[in-house]
Tab-separated table of C-alpha atoms and ligand atoms in Angstrom:
chain	number	residue	atom	x	y	z
A	1	UNK	CA	29.572	20.320	-30.061
A	2	UNK	CA	26.868	22.613	-28.677
A	3	UNK	CA	23.807	20.865	-30.119
A	4	UNK	CA	22.632	17.375	-31.054
A	5	UNK	CA	19.521	18.401	-32.926
A	6	UNK	CA	17.907	21.563	-34.164
A	7	UNK	CA	14.366	22.202	-35.291
A	8	UNK	CA	13.994	25.373	-37.282
A	9	UNK	CA	10.671	26.948	-38.228
A	10	UNK	CA	8.964	23.558	-38.535
A	11	UNK	CA	5.489	23.902	-39.992
A	12	UNK	CA	3.250	20.840	-40.181
A	13	UNK	CA	-0.317	20.498	-41.405
A	14	UNK	CA	-2.883	17.673	-41.381
A	15	UNK	CA	-5.179	17.576	-44.394
A	16	UNK	CA	-8.416	16.183	-42.961
A	17	UNK	CA	-11.988	16.066	-44.320
A	18	UNK	CA	-12.950	18.763	-41.833
A	19	UNK	CA	-10.207	21.096	-42.957
A	20	UNK	CA	-6.487	21.752	-42.697
A	21	UNK	CA	-5.218	21.310	-39.125
A	22	UNK	CA	-2.338	23.729	-38.596
A	23	UNK	CA	-0.654	21.486	-36.041
A	24	UNK	CA	2.805	23.096	-35.895
A	25	UNK	CA	3.620	26.681	-36.758
A	26	UNK	CA	7.298	27.617	-37.115
A	27	UNK	CA	8.473	25.513	-34.196
A	28	UNK	CA	12.046	26.253	-33.138
A	29	UNK	CA	13.967	24.095	-30.696
A	30	UNK	CA	17.584	23.151	-29.967
A	31	UNK	CA	18.575	19.976	-28.118
A	32	UNK	CA	21.952	20.178	-26.384
A	33	UNK	CA	24.169	17.160	-25.625
A	34	UNK	CA	23.630	15.547	-22.227
A	35	UNK	CA	20.732	17.750	-21.136
A	36	UNK	CA	17.178	16.937	-20.115
A	37	UNK	CA	14.947	19.232	-22.103
A	38	UNK	CA	11.356	19.290	-20.927
A	39	UNK	CA	8.563	20.104	-23.362
A	40	UNK	CA	5.446	21.179	-21.532
A	41	UNK	CA	2.020	22.255	-22.736
A	42	UNK	CA	-1.647	21.334	-22.763
A	43	UNK	CA	-2.991	18.407	-24.779
A	44	UNK	CA	-2.991	19.334	-28.462
A	45	UNK	CA	-0.157	21.851	-28.162
A	46	UNK	CA	2.034	19.859	-30.558
A	47	UNK	CA	4.512	18.253	-28.139
A	48	UNK	CA	4.242	14.675	-29.410
A	49	UNK	CA	3.952	15.711	-33.071
A	50	UNK	CA	7.216	17.648	-32.724
A	51	UNK	CA	8.935	14.643	-31.139
A	52	UNK	CA	7.704	12.287	-33.848
A	53	UNK	CA	8.832	14.692	-36.571
A	54	UNK	CA	12.298	14.622	-34.992
A	55	UNK	CA	12.361	10.897	-35.783
A	56	UNK	CA	11.126	11.517	-39.310
A	57	UNK	CA	7.663	10.186	-38.483
A	58	UNK	CA	4.808	12.195	-39.941
A	59	UNK	CA	1.595	10.213	-39.787
A	60	UNK	CA	-0.694	10.719	-42.832
A	61	UNK	CA	-2.579	12.913	-43.599
A	62	UNK	CA	0.185	15.022	-42.025
A	63	UNK	CA	2.614	16.924	-44.201
A	64	UNK	CA	5.657	19.005	-43.347
A	65	UNK	CA	5.165	22.282	-45.170
A	66	UNK	CA	8.239	24.173	-44.124
A	67	UNK	CA	11.319	24.308	-41.939
A	68	UNK	CA	14.207	21.990	-41.194
A	69	UNK	CA	15.092	19.311	-38.682
A	70	UNK	CA	18.794	18.572	-38.339
A	71	UNK	CA	20.034	15.676	-36.198
A	72	UNK	CA	23.648	14.750	-35.485
A	73	UNK	CA	24.339	11.273	-36.874
A	74	UNK	CA	27.435	9.407	-38.114
A	75	UNK	CA	29.753	12.373	-37.518
A	76	UNK	CA	27.642	15.058	-39.198
A	77	UNK	CA	24.186	16.578	-39.302
A	78	UNK	CA	21.487	14.978	-41.441
A	79	UNK	CA	18.417	16.810	-42.664
A	80	UNK	CA	15.563	14.618	-41.409
A	81	UNK	CA	12.850	16.133	-43.607
A	82	UNK	CA	14.837	15.267	-46.741
A	83	UNK	CA	16.437	11.984	-45.646
A	84	UNK	CA	15.706	8.732	-47.528
A	85	UNK	CA	14.026	5.798	-45.791
A	86	UNK	CA	17.339	3.925	-45.215
A	87	UNK	CA	18.818	6.897	-43.363
A	88	UNK	CA	15.638	7.286	-41.315
A	89	UNK	CA	15.738	3.592	-40.386
A	90	UNK	CA	19.269	4.089	-39.037
A	91	UNK	CA	18.199	7.267	-37.248
A	92	UNK	CA	15.271	5.626	-35.452
A	93	UNK	CA	16.380	3.486	-32.565
A	94	UNK	CA	20.113	4.052	-32.906
A	95	UNK	CA	20.195	7.866	-32.792
A	96	UNK	CA	16.726	8.893	-31.568
A	97	UNK	CA	14.453	6.502	-29.680
A	98	UNK	CA	11.107	7.028	-28.012
A	99	UNK	CA	9.414	5.792	-24.864
A	100	UNK	CA	5.688	6.000	-25.510
A	101	UNK	CA	3.069	7.053	-22.967
A	102	UNK	CA	1.036	3.891	-22.888
A	103	UNK	CA	3.219	0.752	-22.565
A	104	UNK	CA	0.299	-1.584	-23.336
A	105	UNK	CA	-0.080	0.041	-26.725
A	106	UNK	CA	3.659	0.294	-27.371
A	107	UNK	CA	4.105	-3.471	-26.939
A	108	UNK	CA	2.753	-6.040	-29.371
A	109	UNK	CA	0.506	-8.454	-27.389
A	110	UNK	CA	1.349	-11.512	-29.512
A	111	UNK	CA	5.138	-11.415	-29.140
A	112	UNK	CA	7.240	-12.004	-26.059
A	113	UNK	CA	9.353	-9.215	-24.554
A	114	UNK	CA	12.425	-11.063	-25.821
A	115	UNK	CA	11.094	-11.059	-29.390
A	116	UNK	CA	10.293	-7.348	-29.251
A	117	UNK	CA	13.514	-6.070	-27.696
A	118	UNK	CA	15.450	-8.641	-29.744
A	119	UNK	CA	14.013	-7.202	-32.933
A	120	UNK	CA	15.403	-3.782	-31.999
A	121	UNK	CA	18.821	-5.364	-31.521
A	122	UNK	CA	18.643	-7.326	-34.773
A	123	UNK	CA	17.544	-4.253	-36.720
A	124	UNK	CA	20.223	-1.911	-35.434
A	125	UNK	CA	23.063	-4.189	-34.270
A	126	UNK	CA	22.907	-6.889	-36.909
A	127	UNK	CA	26.637	-6.733	-37.749
A	128	UNK	CA	27.663	-6.898	-34.056
A	129	UNK	CA	25.417	-9.900	-33.362
A	130	UNK	CA	26.317	-11.882	-36.486
A	131	UNK	CA	29.970	-10.921	-36.023
A	132	UNK	CA	29.901	-12.394	-32.515
A	133	UNK	CA	28.204	-15.566	-33.818
A	134	UNK	CA	30.880	-15.900	-36.509
A	135	UNK	CA	33.627	-15.494	-33.923
A	136	UNK	CA	32.123	-18.294	-31.832
A	137	UNK	CA	31.884	-20.587	-34.886
A	138	UNK	CA	35.496	-19.909	-35.822
A	139	UNK	CA	36.625	-20.783	-32.303
A	140	UNK	CA	34.684	-24.060	-32.498
A	141	UNK	CA	36.133	-24.815	-35.942
A	142	UNK	CA	39.642	-24.394	-34.502
A	143	UNK	CA	38.811	-27.283	-32.159
A	144	UNK	CA	36.831	-29.382	-34.665
A	145	UNK	CA	38.245	-28.524	-38.119
A	146	UNK	CA	36.530	-31.500	-39.791
A	147	UNK	CA	32.956	-30.443	-38.906
A	148	UNK	CA	31.035	-29.875	-42.153
A	149	UNK	CA	28.066	-28.320	-40.306
A	150	UNK	CA	30.294	-25.709	-38.638
A	151	UNK	CA	31.910	-24.983	-42.006
A	152	UNK	CA	28.532	-24.308	-43.615
A	153	UNK	CA	27.425	-22.284	-40.572
A	154	UNK	CA	30.508	-20.122	-41.029
A	155	UNK	CA	29.720	-19.690	-44.731
A	156	UNK	CA	26.128	-18.640	-43.950
A	157	UNK	CA	27.189	-16.122	-41.290
A	158	UNK	CA	29.909	-14.647	-43.526
A	159	UNK	CA	27.462	-14.206	-46.399
A	160	UNK	CA	24.836	-12.612	-44.119
A	161	UNK	CA	27.463	-10.207	-42.805
A	162	UNK	CA	28.198	-9.121	-46.377
A	163	UNK	CA	24.547	-8.892	-47.340
A	164	UNK	CA	21.568	-9.401	-45.048
A	165	UNK	CA	19.446	-10.489	-48.005
A	166	UNK	CA	21.978	-12.950	-49.428
A	167	UNK	CA	19.920	-15.560	-51.315
A	168	UNK	CA	22.266	-18.529	-50.868
A	169	UNK	CA	22.594	-17.890	-47.102
A	170	UNK	CA	18.809	-17.625	-46.794
A	171	UNK	CA	18.351	-20.839	-48.781
A	172	UNK	CA	20.936	-22.804	-46.783
A	173	UNK	CA	19.585	-21.404	-43.496
A	174	UNK	CA	16.167	-22.892	-44.259
A	175	UNK	CA	17.519	-26.464	-44.287
A	176	UNK	CA	16.626	-28.053	-40.912
A	177	UNK	CA	20.146	-29.475	-40.498
A	178	UNK	CA	21.732	-26.052	-40.917
A	179	UNK	CA	19.529	-24.061	-38.583
A	180	UNK	CA	22.113	-24.173	-35.815
A	181	UNK	CA	23.290	-20.668	-36.756
A	182	UNK	CA	19.809	-19.381	-35.897
A	183	UNK	CA	19.923	-20.952	-32.448
A	184	UNK	CA	23.324	-19.380	-31.936
A	185	UNK	CA	22.102	-15.905	-32.989
A	186	UNK	CA	18.995	-16.298	-30.863
A	187	UNK	CA	21.053	-17.170	-27.792
A	188	UNK	CA	23.272	-14.110	-28.284
A	189	UNK	CA	20.211	-11.865	-28.672
A	190	UNK	CA	18.502	-13.401	-25.623
A	191	UNK	CA	21.596	-12.728	-23.496
A	192	UNK	CA	21.524	-9.097	-24.651
A	193	UNK	CA	17.801	-8.807	-23.848
A	194	UNK	CA	18.208	-10.320	-20.368
A	195	UNK	CA	21.148	-8.001	-19.686
A	196	UNK	CA	19.242	-4.833	-20.666
A	197	UNK	CA	16.225	-5.968	-18.587
A	198	UNK	CA	18.582	-6.455	-15.640
A	199	UNK	CA	19.818	-2.893	-16.125
A	200	UNK	CA	16.181	-1.750	-15.911
A	201	UNK	CA	16.224	-3.222	-12.381
A	202	UNK	CA	13.672	-5.852	-13.368
A	203	UNK	CA	13.668	-8.774	-10.934
A	204	UNK	CA	13.957	-12.192	-12.649
A	205	UNK	CA	14.788	-10.793	-16.122
A	206	UNK	CA	14.928	-14.301	-17.663
A	207	UNK	CA	11.257	-14.848	-16.822
A	208	UNK	CA	10.253	-11.385	-17.993
A	209	UNK	CA	12.105	-11.897	-21.302
A	210	UNK	CA	9.977	-14.991	-21.997
A	211	UNK	CA	6.719	-13.285	-20.942
A	212	UNK	CA	4.004	-11.755	-23.067
A	213	UNK	CA	2.984	-8.156	-22.252
A	214	UNK	CA	-0.313	-9.214	-20.620
A	215	UNK	CA	1.646	-11.267	-18.082
A	216	UNK	CA	3.408	-8.144	-16.739
A	217	UNK	CA	2.289	-5.306	-14.459
A	218	UNK	CA	2.043	-1.720	-15.782
A	219	UNK	CA	5.342	-0.689	-14.197
A	220	UNK	CA	7.110	-3.784	-15.539
A	221	UNK	CA	5.740	-3.151	-19.050
A	222	UNK	CA	7.004	0.434	-18.925
A	223	UNK	CA	10.452	-0.822	-17.853
A	224	UNK	CA	10.401	-3.206	-20.841
A	225	UNK	CA	9.461	-0.309	-23.139
A	226	UNK	CA	12.327	1.776	-21.714
A	227	UNK	CA	14.651	-1.201	-22.282
A	228	UNK	CA	13.489	-1.410	-25.895
A	229	UNK	CA	14.174	2.299	-26.424
A	230	UNK	CA	17.587	2.119	-24.765
A	231	UNK	CA	18.609	-1.169	-26.373
A	232	UNK	CA	20.674	0.456	-29.099
A	233	UNK	CA	22.093	3.242	-26.927
A	234	UNK	CA	20.407	6.149	-28.745
A	235	UNK	CA	21.968	9.608	-28.471
A	236	UNK	CA	18.580	11.232	-27.891
A	237	UNK	CA	15.909	9.517	-25.836
A	238	UNK	CA	12.400	10.924	-26.095
A	239	UNK	CA	10.070	10.141	-23.194
A	240	UNK	CA	6.527	11.052	-24.204
A	241	UNK	CA	4.522	11.322	-20.973
A	242	UNK	CA	6.135	8.043	-19.818
A	243	UNK	CA	4.305	7.841	-16.506
A	244	UNK	CA	0.785	8.928	-17.503
A	245	UNK	CA	-0.739	5.480	-17.100
A	246	UNK	CA	1.087	4.560	-13.885
A	247	UNK	CA	0.121	5.025	-10.250
A	248	UNK	CA	2.197	7.462	-8.158
A	249	UNK	CA	4.459	4.872	-6.494
A	250	UNK	CA	5.407	3.267	-9.804
A	251	UNK	CA	5.712	6.716	-11.386
A	252	UNK	CA	8.329	7.681	-8.769
A	253	UNK	CA	10.242	4.449	-9.449
A	254	UNK	CA	10.187	4.956	-13.220
A	255	UNK	CA	11.353	8.584	-12.907
A	256	UNK	CA	14.175	7.511	-10.613
A	257	UNK	CA	15.140	4.784	-13.080
A	258	UNK	CA	15.182	7.279	-15.959
A	259	UNK	CA	17.430	9.640	-13.996
A	260	UNK	CA	19.826	6.772	-13.194
A	261	UNK	CA	19.890	5.551	-16.796
A	262	UNK	CA	20.448	9.052	-18.135
A	263	UNK	CA	23.516	9.380	-15.886
A	264	UNK	CA	24.773	5.891	-16.705
A	265	UNK	CA	24.475	6.252	-20.466
A	266	UNK	CA	25.212	9.986	-20.522
A	267	UNK	CA	22.069	10.265	-22.634
A	268	UNK	CA	20.207	13.341	-23.777
A	269	UNK	CA	16.586	13.253	-22.701
A	270	UNK	CA	13.618	14.983	-24.274
A	271	UNK	CA	10.937	14.767	-21.601
A	272	UNK	CA	7.407	15.526	-22.770
A	273	UNK	CA	4.695	16.199	-20.237
A	274	UNK	CA	1.761	18.415	-19.346
A	275	UNK	CA	2.770	18.267	-15.673
A	276	UNK	CA	4.924	21.096	-14.327
A	277	UNK	CA	5.665	18.985	-11.229
A	278	UNK	CA	7.456	16.428	-13.408
A	279	UNK	CA	9.262	19.218	-15.259
A	280	UNK	CA	10.600	20.526	-11.920
A	281	UNK	CA	11.801	17.024	-11.032
A	282	UNK	CA	13.329	16.008	-14.359
A	283	UNK	CA	14.232	18.913	-16.648
A	284	UNK	CA	17.208	21.244	-16.824
A	285	UNK	CA	15.770	23.400	-19.621
A	286	UNK	CA	12.139	23.825	-20.556
A	287	UNK	CA	10.290	24.647	-23.764
A	288	UNK	CA	6.659	25.678	-23.292
A	289	UNK	CA	4.358	24.938	-26.247
A	290	UNK	CA	0.960	26.414	-26.993
A	291	UNK	CA	-1.312	25.605	-29.951
A	292	UNK	CA	1.496	24.352	-32.199
A	293	UNK	CA	4.245	26.847	-31.329
A	294	UNK	CA	7.052	27.149	-28.819
A	295	UNK	CA	6.222	30.240	-26.762
A	296	UNK	CA	9.014	30.235	-24.190
A	297	UNK	CA	12.369	28.529	-23.591
A	298	UNK	CA	14.341	28.906	-20.365
A	299	UNK	CA	16.258	26.947	-17.757
A	300	UNK	CA	14.033	25.244	-15.234
A	301	UNK	CA	14.749	27.732	-12.445
A	302	UNK	CA	13.932	30.676	-14.714
A	303	UNK	CA	10.599	29.150	-15.743
A	304	UNK	CA	9.474	28.668	-12.150
A	305	UNK	CA	10.865	31.854	-10.614
A	306	UNK	CA	10.330	34.325	-13.447
A	307	UNK	CA	7.999	33.066	-16.184
A	308	UNK	CA	7.872	35.650	-18.972
A	309	UNK	CA	5.200	34.509	-21.408
A	310	UNK	CA	1.616	35.168	-20.244
A	311	UNK	CA	0.725	31.540	-21.054
A	312	UNK	CA	3.558	30.171	-18.873
A	313	UNK	CA	2.492	32.531	-16.092
A	314	UNK	CA	-1.108	31.347	-16.410
A	315	UNK	CA	-0.090	27.653	-16.437
A	316	UNK	CA	1.940	28.083	-13.267
A	317	UNK	CA	-0.901	29.944	-11.562
A	318	UNK	CA	-3.245	27.054	-12.428
A	319	UNK	CA	-1.156	24.540	-10.430
A	320	UNK	CA	-2.924	23.606	-7.165
A	321	UNK	CA	-1.048	24.860	-4.093
A	322	UNK	CA	-1.220	23.772	-0.460
A	323	UNK	CA	-3.226	26.311	1.571
A	324	UNK	CA	-4.810	27.928	-1.490
A	325	UNK	CA	-8.422	26.858	-1.795
A	326	UNK	CA	-9.257	28.475	-5.142
A	327	UNK	CA	-7.650	27.356	-8.363
A	328	UNK	CA	-6.908	29.966	-11.028
A	329	UNK	CA	-7.816	28.326	-14.336
A	330	UNK	CA	-6.811	29.768	-17.712
A	331	UNK	CA	-9.904	31.395	-19.196
A	332	UNK	CA	-11.158	29.911	-22.472
A	333	UNK	CA	-9.796	26.793	-24.134
A	334	UNK	CA	-7.123	25.738	-26.619
A	335	UNK	CA	-8.155	26.957	-30.098
A	336	UNK	CA	-9.342	24.703	-32.872
A	337	UNK	CA	-6.247	24.364	-35.029
A	338	UNK	CA	-8.327	24.146	-38.223
A	339	UNK	CA	-9.185	27.760	-37.673
A	340	UNK	CA	-6.692	29.182	-35.187
A	341	UNK	CA	-6.850	32.816	-34.133
A	342	UNK	CA	-4.860	35.214	-36.316
A	343	UNK	CA	-1.719	36.770	-34.870
A	344	UNK	CA	-0.761	35.356	-31.502
A	345	UNK	CA	-2.713	32.120	-31.025
A	346	UNK	CA	-2.980	32.851	-27.300
A	347	UNK	CA	-4.562	36.282	-27.738
A	348	UNK	CA	-8.224	35.274	-27.037
A	349	UNK	CA	-7.099	34.021	-23.587
A	350	UNK	CA	-4.417	36.579	-22.828
A	351	UNK	CA	-5.159	39.368	-20.328
A	352	UNK	CA	-2.433	41.553	-21.880
A	353	UNK	CA	-3.524	41.264	-25.551
A	354	UNK	CA	-3.409	44.443	-27.621
A	355	UNK	CA	-4.016	45.231	-31.291
A	356	UNK	CA	-0.735	43.931	-32.661
A	357	UNK	CA	-1.351	40.569	-30.920
A	358	UNK	CA	-4.501	40.061	-33.040
A	359	UNK	CA	-2.674	40.646	-36.326
A	360	UNK	CA	0.969	39.590	-36.103
A	361	UNK	CA	2.263	36.229	-34.906
A	362	UNK	CA	5.097	36.866	-32.423
A	363	UNK	CA	8.447	35.164	-33.138
A	364	UNK	CA	10.777	33.670	-30.551
A	365	UNK	CA	13.311	36.323	-29.558
A	366	UNK	CA	16.295	36.203	-27.209
A	367	UNK	CA	15.596	38.079	-23.996
A	368	UNK	CA	18.600	36.956	-21.974
A	369	UNK	CA	21.144	34.174	-21.565
A	370	UNK	CA	19.523	31.035	-23.015
A	371	UNK	CA	16.110	32.629	-22.698
A	372	UNK	CA	13.624	32.938	-25.550
A	373	UNK	CA	10.069	34.188	-25.592
A	374	UNK	CA	7.458	34.680	-28.324
A	375	UNK	CA	5.356	37.605	-27.167
A	376	UNK	CA	4.933	41.195	-28.365
A	377	UNK	CA	5.445	42.431	-24.801
A	378	UNK	CA	9.204	41.737	-25.152
B	1	SF4	FE1	-0.520	38.023	-24.950
B	1	SF4	FE2	0.060	39.506	-27.061
B	1	SF4	FE3	2.006	38.269	-25.781
B	1	SF4	FE4	0.262	36.879	-27.234
B	1	SF4	S1	1.715	38.374	-27.971
B	1	SF4	S2	0.961	36.386	-25.219
B	1	SF4	S3	-1.592	38.016	-26.876
B	1	SF4	S4	0.675	39.875	-24.994
């Protein structure tokens, strides 16, 4: 299989009181198995919106107005933009999961880490967890065949395994005497949570599992958020500026952890950032976004040694360098997407712009092995 997901000509608009925000314009992107694909661009270029759309999340007043998103799931490709809510629920967490930029906002302050990671397990691995609980009950019944409580516990677990909303199982489970199945399920989930926290190299994972987010440091919270995203072994892990809120030492640790986990789980990583330094450290391929479109795709070496798109060239020139006193900023600013420039959206800032650039939007074209660029110069 040569791809895990494909975004084709995705067009997304936000209908606001101020006007229609043309947030994504014919975005095209392919995610290959096992790779780390970096998405880089200024704030407002559409990186996070693209990632959310990949998970079938379009926050109102957003609306997908064109294009397709196909993700490999359950042995075939599903069309995310047309999938029903049940399919999307299975997709999120188990197939595509996201590490958000700000761990304090990604975690709910009133639940413990165990509750929050446990919920991910219960949502996506319900059958595995209840199946394990049932197995334990059956082993205990083999030793104590006369136990009525164990018999009812087995009945409850069997009914839940057939139907999570089984009314009789729910009714019986509410009786105080018969709540032992809950304690059993909770113990299984807690063991899973502690184990995943241990894999995140968190010292004292038992304590962290019982903690509330405010009791943890920034780095520890981000590790818990990564654990939550990885809990169900997703095929594609999206990291949306995962180290923005961390200091440099913790950032280095988190990046190292992500590299280790990617290797261990053979995961595919979509790494979103505005920082070319992080792209150089993490990515194998890079997609550069500008004002809602992908303008260049190349392997990481190609982007740094021979950037083709004028925007990529300008971004790289703007990076501070040792021994160079003057920075070279990109003239102008990102356009207002309610009223973006016609033709190439970069043309007001591009030193090479010519007439065609002001009228016709350039499409991504192949200009070499694995190399795409959207510019009329090519
Ligand atoms: Fe510059 Fe024209 Fe290329 Fe846009 S299409 S980047 S304006 S040269």
